[in-house]
PDB file of C-alpha atoms in Angstrom:
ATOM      1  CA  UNK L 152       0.000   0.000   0.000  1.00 56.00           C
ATOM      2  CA  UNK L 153       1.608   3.049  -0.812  1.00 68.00           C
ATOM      3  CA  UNK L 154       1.201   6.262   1.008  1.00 86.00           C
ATOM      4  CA  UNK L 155      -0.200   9.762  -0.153  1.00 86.00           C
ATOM      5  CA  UNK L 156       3.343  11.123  -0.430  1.00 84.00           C
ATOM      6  CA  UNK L 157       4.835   7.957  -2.683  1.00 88.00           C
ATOM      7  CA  UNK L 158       1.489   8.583  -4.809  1.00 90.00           C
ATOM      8  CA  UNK L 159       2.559  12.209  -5.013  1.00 90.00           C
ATOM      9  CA  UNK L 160       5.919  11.528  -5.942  1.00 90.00           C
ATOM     10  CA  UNK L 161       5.188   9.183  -8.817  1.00 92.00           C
ATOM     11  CA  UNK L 162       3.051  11.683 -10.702  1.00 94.00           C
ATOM     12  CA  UNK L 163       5.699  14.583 -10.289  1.00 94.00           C
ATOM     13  CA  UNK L 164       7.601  15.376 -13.388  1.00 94.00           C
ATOM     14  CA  UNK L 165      11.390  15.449 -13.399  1.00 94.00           C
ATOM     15  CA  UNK L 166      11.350  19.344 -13.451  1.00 92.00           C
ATOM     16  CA  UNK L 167       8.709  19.304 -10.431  1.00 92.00           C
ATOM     17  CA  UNK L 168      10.853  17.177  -8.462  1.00 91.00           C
ATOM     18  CA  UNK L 169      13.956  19.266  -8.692  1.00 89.00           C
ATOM     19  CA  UNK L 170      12.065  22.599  -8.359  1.00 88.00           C
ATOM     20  CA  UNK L 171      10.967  20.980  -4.983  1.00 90.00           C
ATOM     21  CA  UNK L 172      14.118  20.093  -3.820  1.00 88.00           C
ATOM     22  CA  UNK L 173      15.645  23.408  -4.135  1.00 87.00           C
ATOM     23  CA  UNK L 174      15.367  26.936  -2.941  1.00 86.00           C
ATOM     24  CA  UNK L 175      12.783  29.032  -4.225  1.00 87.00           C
ATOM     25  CA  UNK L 176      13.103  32.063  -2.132  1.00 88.00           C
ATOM     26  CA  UNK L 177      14.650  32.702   1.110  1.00 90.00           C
ATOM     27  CA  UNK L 178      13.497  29.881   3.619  1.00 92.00           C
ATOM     28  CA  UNK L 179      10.936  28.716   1.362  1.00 92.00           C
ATOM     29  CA  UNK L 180      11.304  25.600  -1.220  1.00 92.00           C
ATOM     30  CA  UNK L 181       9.257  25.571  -4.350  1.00 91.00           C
ATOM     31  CA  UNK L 182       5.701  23.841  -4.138  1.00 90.00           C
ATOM     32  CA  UNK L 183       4.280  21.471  -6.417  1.00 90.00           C
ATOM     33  CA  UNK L 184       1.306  23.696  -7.452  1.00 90.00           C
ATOM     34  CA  UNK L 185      -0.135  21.419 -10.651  1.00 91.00           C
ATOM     35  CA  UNK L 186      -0.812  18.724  -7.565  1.00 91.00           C
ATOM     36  CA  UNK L 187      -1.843  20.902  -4.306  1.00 91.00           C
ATOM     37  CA  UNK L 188       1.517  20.244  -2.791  1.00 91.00           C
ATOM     38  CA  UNK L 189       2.601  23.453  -0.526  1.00 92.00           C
ATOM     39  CA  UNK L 190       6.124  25.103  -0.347  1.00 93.00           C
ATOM     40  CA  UNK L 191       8.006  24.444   2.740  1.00 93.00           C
ATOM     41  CA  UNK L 192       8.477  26.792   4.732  1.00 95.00           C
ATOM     42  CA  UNK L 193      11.858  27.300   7.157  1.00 95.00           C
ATOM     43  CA  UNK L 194      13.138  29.436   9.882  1.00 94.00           C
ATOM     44  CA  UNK L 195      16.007  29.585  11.540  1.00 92.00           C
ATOM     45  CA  UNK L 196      16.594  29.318  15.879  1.00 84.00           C
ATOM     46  CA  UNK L 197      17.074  27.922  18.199  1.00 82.00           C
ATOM     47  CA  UNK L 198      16.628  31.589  19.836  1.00 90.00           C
ATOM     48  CA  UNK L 199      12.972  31.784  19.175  1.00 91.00           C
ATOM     49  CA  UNK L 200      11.649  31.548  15.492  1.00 92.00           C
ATOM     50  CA  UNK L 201      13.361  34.615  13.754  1.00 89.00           C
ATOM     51  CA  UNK L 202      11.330  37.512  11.966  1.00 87.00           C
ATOM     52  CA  UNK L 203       9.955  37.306   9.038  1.00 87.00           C
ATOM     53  CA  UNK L 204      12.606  38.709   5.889  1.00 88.00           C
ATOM     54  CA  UNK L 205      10.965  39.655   2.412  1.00 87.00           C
ATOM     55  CA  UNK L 206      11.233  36.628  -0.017  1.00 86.00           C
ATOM     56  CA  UNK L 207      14.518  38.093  -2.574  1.00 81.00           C
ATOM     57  CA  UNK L 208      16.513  39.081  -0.022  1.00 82.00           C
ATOM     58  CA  UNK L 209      17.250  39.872   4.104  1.00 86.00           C
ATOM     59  CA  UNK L 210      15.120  42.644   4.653  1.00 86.00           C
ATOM     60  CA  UNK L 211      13.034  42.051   7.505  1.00 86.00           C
ATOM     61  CA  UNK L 212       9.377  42.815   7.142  1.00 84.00           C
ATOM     62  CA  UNK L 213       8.931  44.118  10.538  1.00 77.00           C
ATOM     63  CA  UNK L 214       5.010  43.731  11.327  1.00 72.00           C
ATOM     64  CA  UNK L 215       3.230  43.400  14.661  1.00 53.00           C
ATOM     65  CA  UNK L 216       2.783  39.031  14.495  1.00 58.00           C
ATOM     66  CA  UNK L 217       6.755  38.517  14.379  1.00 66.00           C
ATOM     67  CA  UNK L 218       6.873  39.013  18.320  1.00 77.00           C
ATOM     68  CA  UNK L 219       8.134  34.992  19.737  1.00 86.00           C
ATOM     69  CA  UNK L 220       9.486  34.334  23.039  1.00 89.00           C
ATOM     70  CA  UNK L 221      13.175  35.547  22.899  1.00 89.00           C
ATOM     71  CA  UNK L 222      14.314  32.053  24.457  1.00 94.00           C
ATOM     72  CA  UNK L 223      17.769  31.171  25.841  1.00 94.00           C
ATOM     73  CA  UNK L 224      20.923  29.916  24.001  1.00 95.00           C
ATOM     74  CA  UNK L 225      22.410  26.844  24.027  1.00 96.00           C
ATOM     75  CA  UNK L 226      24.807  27.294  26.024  1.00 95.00           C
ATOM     76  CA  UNK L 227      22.865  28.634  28.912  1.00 96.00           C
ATOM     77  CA  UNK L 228      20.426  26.188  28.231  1.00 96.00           C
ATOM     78  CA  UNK L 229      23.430  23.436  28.622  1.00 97.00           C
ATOM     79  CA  UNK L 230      24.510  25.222  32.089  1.00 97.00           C
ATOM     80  CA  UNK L 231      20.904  23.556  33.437  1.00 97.00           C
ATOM     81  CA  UNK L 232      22.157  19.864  32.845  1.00 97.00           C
ATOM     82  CA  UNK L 233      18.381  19.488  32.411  1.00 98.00           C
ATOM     83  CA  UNK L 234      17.130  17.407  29.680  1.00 97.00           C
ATOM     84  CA  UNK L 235      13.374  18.125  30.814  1.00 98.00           C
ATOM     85  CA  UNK L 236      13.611  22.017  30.300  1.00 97.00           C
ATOM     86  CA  UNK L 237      15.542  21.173  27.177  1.00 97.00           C
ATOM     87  CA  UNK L 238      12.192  19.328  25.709  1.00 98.00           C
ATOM     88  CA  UNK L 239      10.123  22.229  27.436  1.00 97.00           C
ATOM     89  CA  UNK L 240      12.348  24.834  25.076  1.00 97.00           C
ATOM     90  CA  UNK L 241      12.460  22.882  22.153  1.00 97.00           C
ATOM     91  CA  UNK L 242       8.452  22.730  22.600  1.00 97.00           C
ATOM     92  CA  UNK L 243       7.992  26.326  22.717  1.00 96.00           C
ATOM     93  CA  UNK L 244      10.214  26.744  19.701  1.00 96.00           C
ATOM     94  CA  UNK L 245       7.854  24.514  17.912  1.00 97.00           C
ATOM     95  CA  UNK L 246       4.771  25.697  18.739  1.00 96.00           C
ATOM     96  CA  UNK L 247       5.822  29.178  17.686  1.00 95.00           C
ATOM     97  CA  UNK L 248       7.237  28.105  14.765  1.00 95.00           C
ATOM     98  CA  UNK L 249       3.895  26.585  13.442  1.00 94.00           C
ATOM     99  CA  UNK L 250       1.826  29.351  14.771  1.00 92.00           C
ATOM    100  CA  UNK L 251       4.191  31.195  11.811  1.00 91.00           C
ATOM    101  CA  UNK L 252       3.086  28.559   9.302  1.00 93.00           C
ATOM    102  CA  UNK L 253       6.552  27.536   9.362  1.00 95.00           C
ATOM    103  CA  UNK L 254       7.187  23.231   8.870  1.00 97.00           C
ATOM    104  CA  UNK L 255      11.101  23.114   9.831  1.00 97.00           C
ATOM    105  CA  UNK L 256      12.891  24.964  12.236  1.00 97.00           C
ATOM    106  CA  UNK L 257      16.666  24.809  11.499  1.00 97.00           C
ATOM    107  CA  UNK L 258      17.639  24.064  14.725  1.00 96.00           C
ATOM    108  CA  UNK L 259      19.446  22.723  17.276  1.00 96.00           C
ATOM    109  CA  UNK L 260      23.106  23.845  16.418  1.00 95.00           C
ATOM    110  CA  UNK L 261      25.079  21.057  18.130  1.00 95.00           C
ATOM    111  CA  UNK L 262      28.525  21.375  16.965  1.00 96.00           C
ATOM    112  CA  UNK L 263      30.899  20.505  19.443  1.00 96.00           C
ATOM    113  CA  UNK L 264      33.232  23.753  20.902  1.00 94.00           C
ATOM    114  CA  UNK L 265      36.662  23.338  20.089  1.00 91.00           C
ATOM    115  CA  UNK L 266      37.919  27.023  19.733  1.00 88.00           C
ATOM    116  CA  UNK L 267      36.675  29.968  21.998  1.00 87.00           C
ATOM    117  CA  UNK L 268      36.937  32.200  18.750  1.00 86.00           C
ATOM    118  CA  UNK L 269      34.151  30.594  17.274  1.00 88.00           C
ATOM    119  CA  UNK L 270      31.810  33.128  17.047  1.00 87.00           C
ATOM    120  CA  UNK L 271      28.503  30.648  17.161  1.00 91.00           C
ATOM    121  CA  UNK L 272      29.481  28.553  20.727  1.00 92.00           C
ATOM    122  CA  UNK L 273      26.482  30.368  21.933  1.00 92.00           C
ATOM    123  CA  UNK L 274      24.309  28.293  19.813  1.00 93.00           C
ATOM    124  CA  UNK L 275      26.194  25.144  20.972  1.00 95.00           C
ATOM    125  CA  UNK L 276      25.639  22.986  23.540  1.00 96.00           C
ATOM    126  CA  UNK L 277      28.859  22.426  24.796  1.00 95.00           C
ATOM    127  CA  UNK L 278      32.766  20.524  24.648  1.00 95.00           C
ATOM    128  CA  UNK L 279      31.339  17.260  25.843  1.00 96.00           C
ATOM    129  CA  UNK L 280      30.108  14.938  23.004  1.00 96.00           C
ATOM    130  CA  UNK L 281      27.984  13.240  25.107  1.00 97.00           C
ATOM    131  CA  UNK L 282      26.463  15.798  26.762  1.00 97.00           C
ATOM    132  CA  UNK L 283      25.526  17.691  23.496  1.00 97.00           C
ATOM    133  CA  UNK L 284      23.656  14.746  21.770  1.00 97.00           C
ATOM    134  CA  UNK L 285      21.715  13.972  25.307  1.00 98.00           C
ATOM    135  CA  UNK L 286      20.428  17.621  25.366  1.00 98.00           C
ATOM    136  CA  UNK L 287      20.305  18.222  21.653  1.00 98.00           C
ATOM    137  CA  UNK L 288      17.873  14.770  21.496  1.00 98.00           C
ATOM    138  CA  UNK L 289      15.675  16.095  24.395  1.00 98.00           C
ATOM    139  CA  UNK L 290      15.623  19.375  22.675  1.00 98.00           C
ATOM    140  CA  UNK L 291      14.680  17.987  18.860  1.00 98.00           C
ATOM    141  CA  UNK L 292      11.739  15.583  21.014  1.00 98.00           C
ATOM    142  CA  UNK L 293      10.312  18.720  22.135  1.00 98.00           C
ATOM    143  CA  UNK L 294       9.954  20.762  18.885  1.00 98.00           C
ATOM    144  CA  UNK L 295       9.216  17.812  17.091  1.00 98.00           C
ATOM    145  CA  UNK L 296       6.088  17.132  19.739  1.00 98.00           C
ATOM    146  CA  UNK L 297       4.416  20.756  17.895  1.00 97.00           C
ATOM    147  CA  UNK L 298       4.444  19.087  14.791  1.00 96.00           C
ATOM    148  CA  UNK L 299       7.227  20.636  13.206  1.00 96.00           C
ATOM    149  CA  UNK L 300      10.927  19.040  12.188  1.00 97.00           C
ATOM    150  CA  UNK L 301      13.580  19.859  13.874  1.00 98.00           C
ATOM    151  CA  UNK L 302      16.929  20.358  11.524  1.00 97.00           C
ATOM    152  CA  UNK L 303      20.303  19.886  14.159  1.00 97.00           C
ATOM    153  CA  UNK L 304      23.011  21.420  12.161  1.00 96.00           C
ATOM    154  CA  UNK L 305      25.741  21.660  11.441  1.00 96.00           C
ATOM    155  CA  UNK L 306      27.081  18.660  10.063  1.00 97.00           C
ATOM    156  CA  UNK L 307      29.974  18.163  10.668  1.00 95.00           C
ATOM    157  CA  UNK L 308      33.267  19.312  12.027  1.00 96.00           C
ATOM    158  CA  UNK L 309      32.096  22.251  11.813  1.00 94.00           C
ATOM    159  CA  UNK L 310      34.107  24.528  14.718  1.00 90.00           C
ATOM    160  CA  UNK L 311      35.210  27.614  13.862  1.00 87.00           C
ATOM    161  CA  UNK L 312      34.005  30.739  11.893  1.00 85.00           C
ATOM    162  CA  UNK L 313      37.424  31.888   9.720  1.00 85.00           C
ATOM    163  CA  UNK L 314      36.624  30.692   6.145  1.00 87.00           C
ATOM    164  CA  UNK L 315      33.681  28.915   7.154  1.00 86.00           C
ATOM    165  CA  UNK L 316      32.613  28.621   4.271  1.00 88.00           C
ATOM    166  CA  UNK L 317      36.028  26.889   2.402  1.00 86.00           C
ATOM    167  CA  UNK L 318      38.329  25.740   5.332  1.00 92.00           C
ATOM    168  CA  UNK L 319      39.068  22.030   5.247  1.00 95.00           C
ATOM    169  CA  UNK L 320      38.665  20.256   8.546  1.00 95.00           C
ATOM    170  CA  UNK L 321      41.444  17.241   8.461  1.00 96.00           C
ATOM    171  CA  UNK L 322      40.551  15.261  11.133  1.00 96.00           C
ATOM    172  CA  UNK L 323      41.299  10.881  11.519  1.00 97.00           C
ATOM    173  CA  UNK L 324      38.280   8.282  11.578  1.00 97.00           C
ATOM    174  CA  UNK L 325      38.686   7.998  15.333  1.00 97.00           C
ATOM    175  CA  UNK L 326      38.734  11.783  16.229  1.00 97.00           C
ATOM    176  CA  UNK L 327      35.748  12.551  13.693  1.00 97.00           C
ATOM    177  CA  UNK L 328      33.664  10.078  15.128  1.00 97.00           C
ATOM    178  CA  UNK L 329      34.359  10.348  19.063  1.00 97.00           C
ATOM    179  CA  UNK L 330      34.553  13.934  19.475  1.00 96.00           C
ATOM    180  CA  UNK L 331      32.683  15.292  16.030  1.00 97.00           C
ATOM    181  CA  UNK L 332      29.998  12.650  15.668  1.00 98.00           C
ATOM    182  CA  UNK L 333      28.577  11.079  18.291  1.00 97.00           C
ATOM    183  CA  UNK L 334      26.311  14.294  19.483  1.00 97.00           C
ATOM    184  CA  UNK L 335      24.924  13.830  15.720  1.00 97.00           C
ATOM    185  CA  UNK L 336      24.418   9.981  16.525  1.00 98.00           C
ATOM    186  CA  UNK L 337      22.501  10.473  19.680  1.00 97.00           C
ATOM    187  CA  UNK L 338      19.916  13.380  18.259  1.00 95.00           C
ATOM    188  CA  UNK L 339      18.927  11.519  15.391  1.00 96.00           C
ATOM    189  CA  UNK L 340      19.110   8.368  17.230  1.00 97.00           C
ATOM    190  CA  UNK L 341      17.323   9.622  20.474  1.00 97.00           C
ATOM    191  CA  UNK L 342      15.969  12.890  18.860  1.00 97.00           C
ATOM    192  CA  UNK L 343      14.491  10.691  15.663  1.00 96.00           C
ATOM    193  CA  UNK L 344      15.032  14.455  14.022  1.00 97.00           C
ATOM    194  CA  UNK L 345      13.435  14.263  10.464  1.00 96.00           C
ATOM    195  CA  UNK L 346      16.079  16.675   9.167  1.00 97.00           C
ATOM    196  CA  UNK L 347      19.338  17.766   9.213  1.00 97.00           C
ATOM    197  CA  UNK L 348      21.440  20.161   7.547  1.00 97.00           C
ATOM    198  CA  UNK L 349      25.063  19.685   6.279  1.00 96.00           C
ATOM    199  CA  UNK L 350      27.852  22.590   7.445  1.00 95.00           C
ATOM    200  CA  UNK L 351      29.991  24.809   5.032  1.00 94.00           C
ATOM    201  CA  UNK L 352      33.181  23.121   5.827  1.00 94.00           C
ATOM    202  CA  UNK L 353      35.232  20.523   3.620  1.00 95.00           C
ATOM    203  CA  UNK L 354      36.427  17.236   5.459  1.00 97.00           C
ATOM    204  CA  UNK L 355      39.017  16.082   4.870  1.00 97.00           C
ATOM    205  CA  UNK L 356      39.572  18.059   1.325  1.00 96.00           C
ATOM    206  CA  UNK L 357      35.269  17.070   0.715  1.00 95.00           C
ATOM    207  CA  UNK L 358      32.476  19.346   1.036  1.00 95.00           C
ATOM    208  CA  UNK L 359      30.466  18.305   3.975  1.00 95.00           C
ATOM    209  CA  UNK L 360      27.454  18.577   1.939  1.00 94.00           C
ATOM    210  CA  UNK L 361      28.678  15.823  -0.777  1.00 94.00           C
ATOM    211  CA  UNK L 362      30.644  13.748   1.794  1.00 96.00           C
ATOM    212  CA  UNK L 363      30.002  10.565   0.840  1.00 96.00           C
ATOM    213  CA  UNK L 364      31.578   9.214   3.726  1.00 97.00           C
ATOM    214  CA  UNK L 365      29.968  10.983   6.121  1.00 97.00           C
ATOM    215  CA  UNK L 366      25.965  11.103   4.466  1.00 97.00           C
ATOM    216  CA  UNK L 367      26.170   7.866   2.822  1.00 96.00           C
ATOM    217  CA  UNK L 368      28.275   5.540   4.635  1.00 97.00           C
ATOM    218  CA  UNK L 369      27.890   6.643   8.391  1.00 98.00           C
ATOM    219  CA  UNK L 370      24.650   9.110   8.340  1.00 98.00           C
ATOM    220  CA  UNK L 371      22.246   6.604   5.918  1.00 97.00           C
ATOM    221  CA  UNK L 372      23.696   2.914   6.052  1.00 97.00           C
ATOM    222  CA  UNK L 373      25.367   3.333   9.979  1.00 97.00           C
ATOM    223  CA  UNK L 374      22.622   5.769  11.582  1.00 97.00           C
ATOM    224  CA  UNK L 375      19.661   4.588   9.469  1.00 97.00           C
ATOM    225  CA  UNK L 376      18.815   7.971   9.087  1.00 97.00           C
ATOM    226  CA  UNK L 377      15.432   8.841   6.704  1.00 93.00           C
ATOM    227  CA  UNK L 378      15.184  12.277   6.910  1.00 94.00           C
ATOM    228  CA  UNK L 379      15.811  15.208   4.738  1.00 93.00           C
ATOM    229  CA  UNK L 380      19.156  16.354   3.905  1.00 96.00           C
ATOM    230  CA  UNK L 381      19.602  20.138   3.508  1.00 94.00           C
ATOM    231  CA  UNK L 382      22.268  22.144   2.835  1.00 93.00           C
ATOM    232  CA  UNK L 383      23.182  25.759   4.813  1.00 92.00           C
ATOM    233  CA  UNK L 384      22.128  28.560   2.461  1.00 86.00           C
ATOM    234  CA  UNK L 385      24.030  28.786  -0.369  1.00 81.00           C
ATOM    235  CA  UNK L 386      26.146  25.792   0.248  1.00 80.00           C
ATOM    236  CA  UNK L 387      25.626  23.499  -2.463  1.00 79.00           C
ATOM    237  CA  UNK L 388      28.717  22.977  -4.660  1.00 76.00           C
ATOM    238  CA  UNK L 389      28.910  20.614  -7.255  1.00 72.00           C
ATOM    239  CA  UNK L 390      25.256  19.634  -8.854  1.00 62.00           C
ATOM    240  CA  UNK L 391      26.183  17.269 -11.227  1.00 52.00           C
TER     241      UNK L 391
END
């Protein structure tokens, strides 16, 4: 028996499909209009759901319904060592985020803090592996329990801000997956996240977000992961 969605699917055209699968305008894929099937809609946090932006470009739109709960960082959140007001956050965060007709909210970042000049360890959990998947799963169970996927980011080895974009993280099969994977393991594991988004950062001279190593090998055959795979804005590289 084959659900609505692989129905869908099959009667999409070629063009459909890859209109879907990309960026239409800013946080918002492309819909399948010929066969009812909605855009869907993003927004970033884990702060609260941010305001809305016009669709070409970052200009906010600045109207009265933007107000969320301005909710604490990761970091602070990590000082609690409490899983139960991580789920509580991650709840509010999803219940604002669909009262803003959004369906993902790119969130939790759970990258693992290596360098104090990173200039995101606020959004981070914390140095400890262990710790960060344990909070970042409680975290993903409570946004997810609104309704609305969660997208942990960003993956992986991604730990500084200097070249973001183009650095190359060289780092040995035992390093990358005791201190740079296992907080990924244990949200989509624990967190059953239904997305997750790919970092900036080559690996070991590969773009994270055509690593086969890391999304085929370990993240889909290893992790059993189903989800959606997206890329940070603008971080696709090679689309043949």
């Amino acid at each position: 028996m084959w659900t609505k969605a692989e129905k869908l699917t099959a009667k999409l055209t070629l063009d459909e499909k890859i209109k879907m699968v990309h960026g239409a305008e800013l946080f918002q894929t492309k819909g399948g209009e010929r066969l009812g099937i909605p855009p869907l809609k993003m927004s970033d946090g884990p702060m609260g759901v941010r305001q809305e932006f016009h669709p070409a470009g970052w200009k906010p739109v600045e109207h009265s319904d933007d107000y969320v709960t301005y909710l604490p960082c990761n970091s602070a959140l990590a000082a609690t060592w409490n899983r139960d007001l991580a789920f509580e956050t991650g709840s509010v965060l999803g219940e604002e985020a669909r009262g803003r007709g959004k369906d993902v909210i790119l969130a939790p970042g759970i990258n693992i803090k290596r360098s104090p000049l990173c200039g995101r360890n606020f959004e981070y959990f914390s140095e400890d592996p262990y710790f960060s998947g344990k909070m970042a799963a409680a975290f993903i169970r409570g946004v997810e329990s609104q309704g609305i996927a969660a997208c942990p980011k960003h993956f992986a080895v991604n730990s500084q801000e200097l070249r973001r974009m183009a650095m190359n993280a060289v780092v040995d099969e035992r390093t990358l997956r005791e201190i740079y994977l296992t907080g990924f393991e244990t949200a989509i594991k624990e967190g059953k996240c239904r997305a997750l988004m790919t970092s900036y950062n080559q690996v070991n001279g590969i773009y994270a977000n055509e690593h086969p190593h890391l999304l085929k090998e370990i993240l889909r055959k290893e992790w059993g992961f189903c989800g959606a795979v997206i890329t940070d804005w603008g971080g696709s590289n090679d689309h043949c």
